[in-house]
Coordinates of C-alpha atoms in Angstrom, one line a residue:
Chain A
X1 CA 68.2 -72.3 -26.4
X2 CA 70.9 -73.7 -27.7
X3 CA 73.6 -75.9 -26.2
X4 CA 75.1 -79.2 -25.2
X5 CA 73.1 -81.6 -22.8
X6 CA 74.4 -84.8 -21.0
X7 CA 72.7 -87.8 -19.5
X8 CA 72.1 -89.0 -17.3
X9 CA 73.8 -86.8 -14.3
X10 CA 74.4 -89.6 -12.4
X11 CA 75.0 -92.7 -13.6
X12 CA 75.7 -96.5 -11.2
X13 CA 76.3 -99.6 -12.6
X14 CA 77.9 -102.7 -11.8
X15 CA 81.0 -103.9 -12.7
X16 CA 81.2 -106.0 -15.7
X17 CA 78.4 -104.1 -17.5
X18 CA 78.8 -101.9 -20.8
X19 CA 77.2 -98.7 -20.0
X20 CA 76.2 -95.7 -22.9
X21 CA 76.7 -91.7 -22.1
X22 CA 74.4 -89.5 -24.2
X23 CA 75.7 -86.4 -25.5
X24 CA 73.6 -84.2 -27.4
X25 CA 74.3 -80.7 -29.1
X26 CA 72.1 -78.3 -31.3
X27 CA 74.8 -75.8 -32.0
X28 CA 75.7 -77.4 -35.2
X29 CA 79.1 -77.7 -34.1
X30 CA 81.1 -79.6 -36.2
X31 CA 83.6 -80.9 -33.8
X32 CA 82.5 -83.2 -30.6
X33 CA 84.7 -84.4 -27.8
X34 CA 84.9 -86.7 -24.3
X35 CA 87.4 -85.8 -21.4
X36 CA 87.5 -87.8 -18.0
X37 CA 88.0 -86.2 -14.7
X38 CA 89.1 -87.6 -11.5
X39 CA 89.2 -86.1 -8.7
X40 CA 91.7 -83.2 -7.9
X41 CA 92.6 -83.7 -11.8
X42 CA 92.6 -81.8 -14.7
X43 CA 90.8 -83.9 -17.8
X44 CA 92.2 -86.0 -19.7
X45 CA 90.9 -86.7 -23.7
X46 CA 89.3 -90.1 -24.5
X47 CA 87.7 -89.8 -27.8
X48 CA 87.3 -87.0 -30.2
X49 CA 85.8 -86.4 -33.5
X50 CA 86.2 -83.9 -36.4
X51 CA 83.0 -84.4 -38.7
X52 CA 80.1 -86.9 -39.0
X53 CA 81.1 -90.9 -39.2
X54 CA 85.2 -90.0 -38.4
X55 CA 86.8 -90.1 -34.5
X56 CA 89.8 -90.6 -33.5
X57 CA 91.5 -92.1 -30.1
X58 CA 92.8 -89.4 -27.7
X59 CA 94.9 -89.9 -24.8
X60 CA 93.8 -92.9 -22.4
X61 CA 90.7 -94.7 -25.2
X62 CA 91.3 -97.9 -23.9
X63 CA 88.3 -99.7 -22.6
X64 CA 86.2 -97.0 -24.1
X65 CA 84.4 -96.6 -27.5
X66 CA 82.3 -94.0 -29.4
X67 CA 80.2 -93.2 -32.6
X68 CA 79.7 -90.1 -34.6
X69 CA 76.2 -91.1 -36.7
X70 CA 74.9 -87.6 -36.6
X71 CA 76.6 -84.4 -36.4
X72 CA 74.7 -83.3 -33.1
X73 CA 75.4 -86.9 -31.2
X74 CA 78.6 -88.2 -29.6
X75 CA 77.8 -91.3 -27.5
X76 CA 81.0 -92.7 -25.4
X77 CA 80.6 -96.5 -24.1
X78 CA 82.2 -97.3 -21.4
X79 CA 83.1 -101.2 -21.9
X80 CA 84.0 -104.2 -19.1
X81 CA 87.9 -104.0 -20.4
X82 CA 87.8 -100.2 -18.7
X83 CA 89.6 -101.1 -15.3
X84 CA 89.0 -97.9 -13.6
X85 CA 85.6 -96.7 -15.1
X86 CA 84.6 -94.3 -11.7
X87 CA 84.4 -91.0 -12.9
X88 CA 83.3 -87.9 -13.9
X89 CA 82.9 -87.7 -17.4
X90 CA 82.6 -84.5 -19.7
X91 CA 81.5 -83.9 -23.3
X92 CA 82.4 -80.5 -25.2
X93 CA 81.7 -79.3 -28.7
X94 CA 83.3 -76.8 -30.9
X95 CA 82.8 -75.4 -34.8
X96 CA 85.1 -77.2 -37.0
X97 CA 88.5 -75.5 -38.3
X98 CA 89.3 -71.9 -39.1
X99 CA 86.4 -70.3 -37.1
X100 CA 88.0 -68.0 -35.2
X101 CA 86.3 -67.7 -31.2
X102 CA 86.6 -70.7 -31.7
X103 CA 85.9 -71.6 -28.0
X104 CA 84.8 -74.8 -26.8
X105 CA 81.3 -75.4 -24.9
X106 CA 81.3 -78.5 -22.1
X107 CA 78.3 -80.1 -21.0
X108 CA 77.2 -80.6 -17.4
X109 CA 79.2 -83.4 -17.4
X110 CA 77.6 -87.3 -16.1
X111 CA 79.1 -88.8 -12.2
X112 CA 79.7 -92.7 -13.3
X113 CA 80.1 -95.1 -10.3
X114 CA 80.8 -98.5 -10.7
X115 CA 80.0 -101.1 -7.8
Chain B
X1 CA 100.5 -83.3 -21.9
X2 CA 99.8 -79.9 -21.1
X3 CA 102.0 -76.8 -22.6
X4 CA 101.2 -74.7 -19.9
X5 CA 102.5 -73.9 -15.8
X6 CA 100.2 -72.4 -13.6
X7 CA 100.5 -72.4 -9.2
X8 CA 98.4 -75.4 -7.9
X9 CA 96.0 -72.7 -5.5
X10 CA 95.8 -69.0 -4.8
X11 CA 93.8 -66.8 -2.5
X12 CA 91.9 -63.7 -3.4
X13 CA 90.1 -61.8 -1.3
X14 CA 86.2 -60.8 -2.2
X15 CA 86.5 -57.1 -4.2
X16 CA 90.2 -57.7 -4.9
X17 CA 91.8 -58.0 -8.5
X18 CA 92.8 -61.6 -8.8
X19 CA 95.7 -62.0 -11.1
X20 CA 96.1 -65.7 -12.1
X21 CA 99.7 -66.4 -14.0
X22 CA 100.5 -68.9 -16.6
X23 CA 103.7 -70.0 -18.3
X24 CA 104.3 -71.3 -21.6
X25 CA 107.6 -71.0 -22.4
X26 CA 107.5 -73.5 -25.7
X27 CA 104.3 -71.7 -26.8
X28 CA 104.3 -71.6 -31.1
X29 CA 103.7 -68.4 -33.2
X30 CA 100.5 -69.8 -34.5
X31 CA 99.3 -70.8 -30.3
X32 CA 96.0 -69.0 -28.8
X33 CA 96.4 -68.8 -24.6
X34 CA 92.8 -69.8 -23.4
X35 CA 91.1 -69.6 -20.5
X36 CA 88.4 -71.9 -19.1
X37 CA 87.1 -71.9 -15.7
X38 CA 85.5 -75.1 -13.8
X39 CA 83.0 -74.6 -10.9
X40 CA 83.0 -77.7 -8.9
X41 CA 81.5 -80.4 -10.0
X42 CA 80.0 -78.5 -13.6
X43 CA 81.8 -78.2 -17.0
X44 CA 84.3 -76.0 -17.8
X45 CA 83.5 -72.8 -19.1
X46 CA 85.1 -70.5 -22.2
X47 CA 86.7 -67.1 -20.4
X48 CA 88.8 -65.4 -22.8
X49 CA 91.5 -66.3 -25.4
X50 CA 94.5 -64.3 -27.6
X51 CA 97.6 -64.3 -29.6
X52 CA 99.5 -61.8 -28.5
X53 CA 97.7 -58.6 -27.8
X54 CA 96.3 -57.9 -24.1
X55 CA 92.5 -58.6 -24.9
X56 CA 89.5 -58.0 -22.1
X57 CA 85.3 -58.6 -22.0
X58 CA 82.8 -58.8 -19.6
X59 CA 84.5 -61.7 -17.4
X60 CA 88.3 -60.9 -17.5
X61 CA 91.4 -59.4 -19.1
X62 CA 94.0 -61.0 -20.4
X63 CA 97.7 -60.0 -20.3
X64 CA 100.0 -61.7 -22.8
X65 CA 104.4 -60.9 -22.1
X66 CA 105.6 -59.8 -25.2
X67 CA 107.8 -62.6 -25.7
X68 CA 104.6 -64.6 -25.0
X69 CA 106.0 -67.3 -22.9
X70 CA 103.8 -66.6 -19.9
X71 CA 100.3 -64.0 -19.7
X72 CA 98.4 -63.7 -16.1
X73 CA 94.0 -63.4 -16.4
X74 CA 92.6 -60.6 -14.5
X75 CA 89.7 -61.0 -12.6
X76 CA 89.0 -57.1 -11.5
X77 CA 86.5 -57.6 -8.6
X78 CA 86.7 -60.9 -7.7
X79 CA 83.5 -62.4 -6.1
X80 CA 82.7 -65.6 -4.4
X81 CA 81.5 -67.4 -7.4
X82 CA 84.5 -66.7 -8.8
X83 CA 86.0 -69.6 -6.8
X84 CA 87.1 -72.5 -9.1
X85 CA 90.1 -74.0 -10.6
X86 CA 90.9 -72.2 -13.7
X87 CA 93.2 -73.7 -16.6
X88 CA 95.3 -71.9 -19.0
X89 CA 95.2 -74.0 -22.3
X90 CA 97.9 -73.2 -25.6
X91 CA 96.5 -74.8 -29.1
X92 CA 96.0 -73.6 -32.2
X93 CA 93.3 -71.6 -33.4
X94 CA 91.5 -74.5 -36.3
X95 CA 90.7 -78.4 -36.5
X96 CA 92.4 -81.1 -35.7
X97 CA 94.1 -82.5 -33.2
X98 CA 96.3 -80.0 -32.3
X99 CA 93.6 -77.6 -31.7
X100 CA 92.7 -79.9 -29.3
X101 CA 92.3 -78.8 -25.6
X102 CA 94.8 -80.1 -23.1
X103 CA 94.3 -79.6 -19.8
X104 CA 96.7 -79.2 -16.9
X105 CA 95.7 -79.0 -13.1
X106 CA 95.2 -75.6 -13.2
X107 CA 94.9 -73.8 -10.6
X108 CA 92.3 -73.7 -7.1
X109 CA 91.2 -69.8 -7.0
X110 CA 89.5 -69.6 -3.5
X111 CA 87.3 -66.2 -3.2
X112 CA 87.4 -65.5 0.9
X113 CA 85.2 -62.9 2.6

């Protein structure tokens, strides 16, 4: 079945660390993004990407980074400079331009606590 | 920031239409109104989306004013799984960044026996 997977669901690290989030997609979708949501929030856009090798920053990327190496992965990094890295973090896909139903597909999103 | 209004919660009792408003008063002609819907604790998921005609599937209808600054989702029979916050998105309808999504707050449906 088709679809977009992220992992892990849960995710604890300690402060100070880097830490990777997988995202993974086999609906050859050619557009990829990350949100953040905390809680009793709507989300907010880190990262996003258009097409293979190409992102661009979206509302609050500081103290994050990504890659786009292959069309169906997205990564996000969550680095030290992050100051508040607790969260819930979300990962959607969605064809590229001029598709119309054009409607976006999230994944089940991965719980990051930092200690 | 989001282009879009919508009440923080609403009730909706179980078998009852709920009608979930929206305004977007600086809405552009080339805009799509989207719907997503977020249980808690899951990704959001697609409900319905149009320009400017009233459109409906197997989840919802949507109304769209005429002037299109504000449209309201129907959910005809609303269950209990129908509780979640739901968020009325304007964007355009191809790549880049403004056909980003941009979420609000939306709004807290709560289905009650």
């Amino acid at each position: 079945d088709g679809g977009i997977t992220q992992s892990p669901k849960y995710l604890f690290r300690k402060e100070g660390q880097n830490v990777t989030l997988s995202c993974e997609q086999n609906l050859n979708h050619d557009a990829m993004y990350w949100y953040r949501q905390d809680p009793g929030q709507g989300l907010r856009l880190i990262y996003y990407s258009q097409i293979v090798n190409d992102f661009q920053k979206g509302d609050i990327a500081e103290g994050y980074s990504v890659s786009r190496e292959k069309k169906e992965s997205f990564p996000l990094t969550v680095t030290s400079a992050q100051k508040n890295p607790t969260a819930f973090y979300l990962c959607a896909s969605k064809p590229g331009g001029g598709a119309f139903g054009t409607e976006a597909f999230f994944g089940q999103g991965t719980r990051l606590t930092v200690v | 920031d989001a282009k879009t209004t919508q009440p923080t919660s609403m009730d909706c009792a179980e078998g009852r239409a709920a009608n979930l408003p929206c305004n977007h008063s600086t809405i552009s002609g080339n805009e799509y109104v989207y719907w997503y819907r977020q249980i808690h604790s899951q990704g959001p998921q697609y409900i319905i989306h149009g320009l400017k005609n009233n459109e409906t599937n197997e989840m919802a209808s949507l109304i769209i004013t005429e002037d299109r600054k504000s449209s309201t989702l129907i959910l005809p029979h609303a269950t209990l799984r129908d509780t979640a916050v739901y968020y009325c998105i304007v964007r355009v309808n191809y790549g880049g960044s403004q056909g980003n999504l941009i979420f609000g707050k939306g709004t807290k449906l709560s289905v009650k026996p």
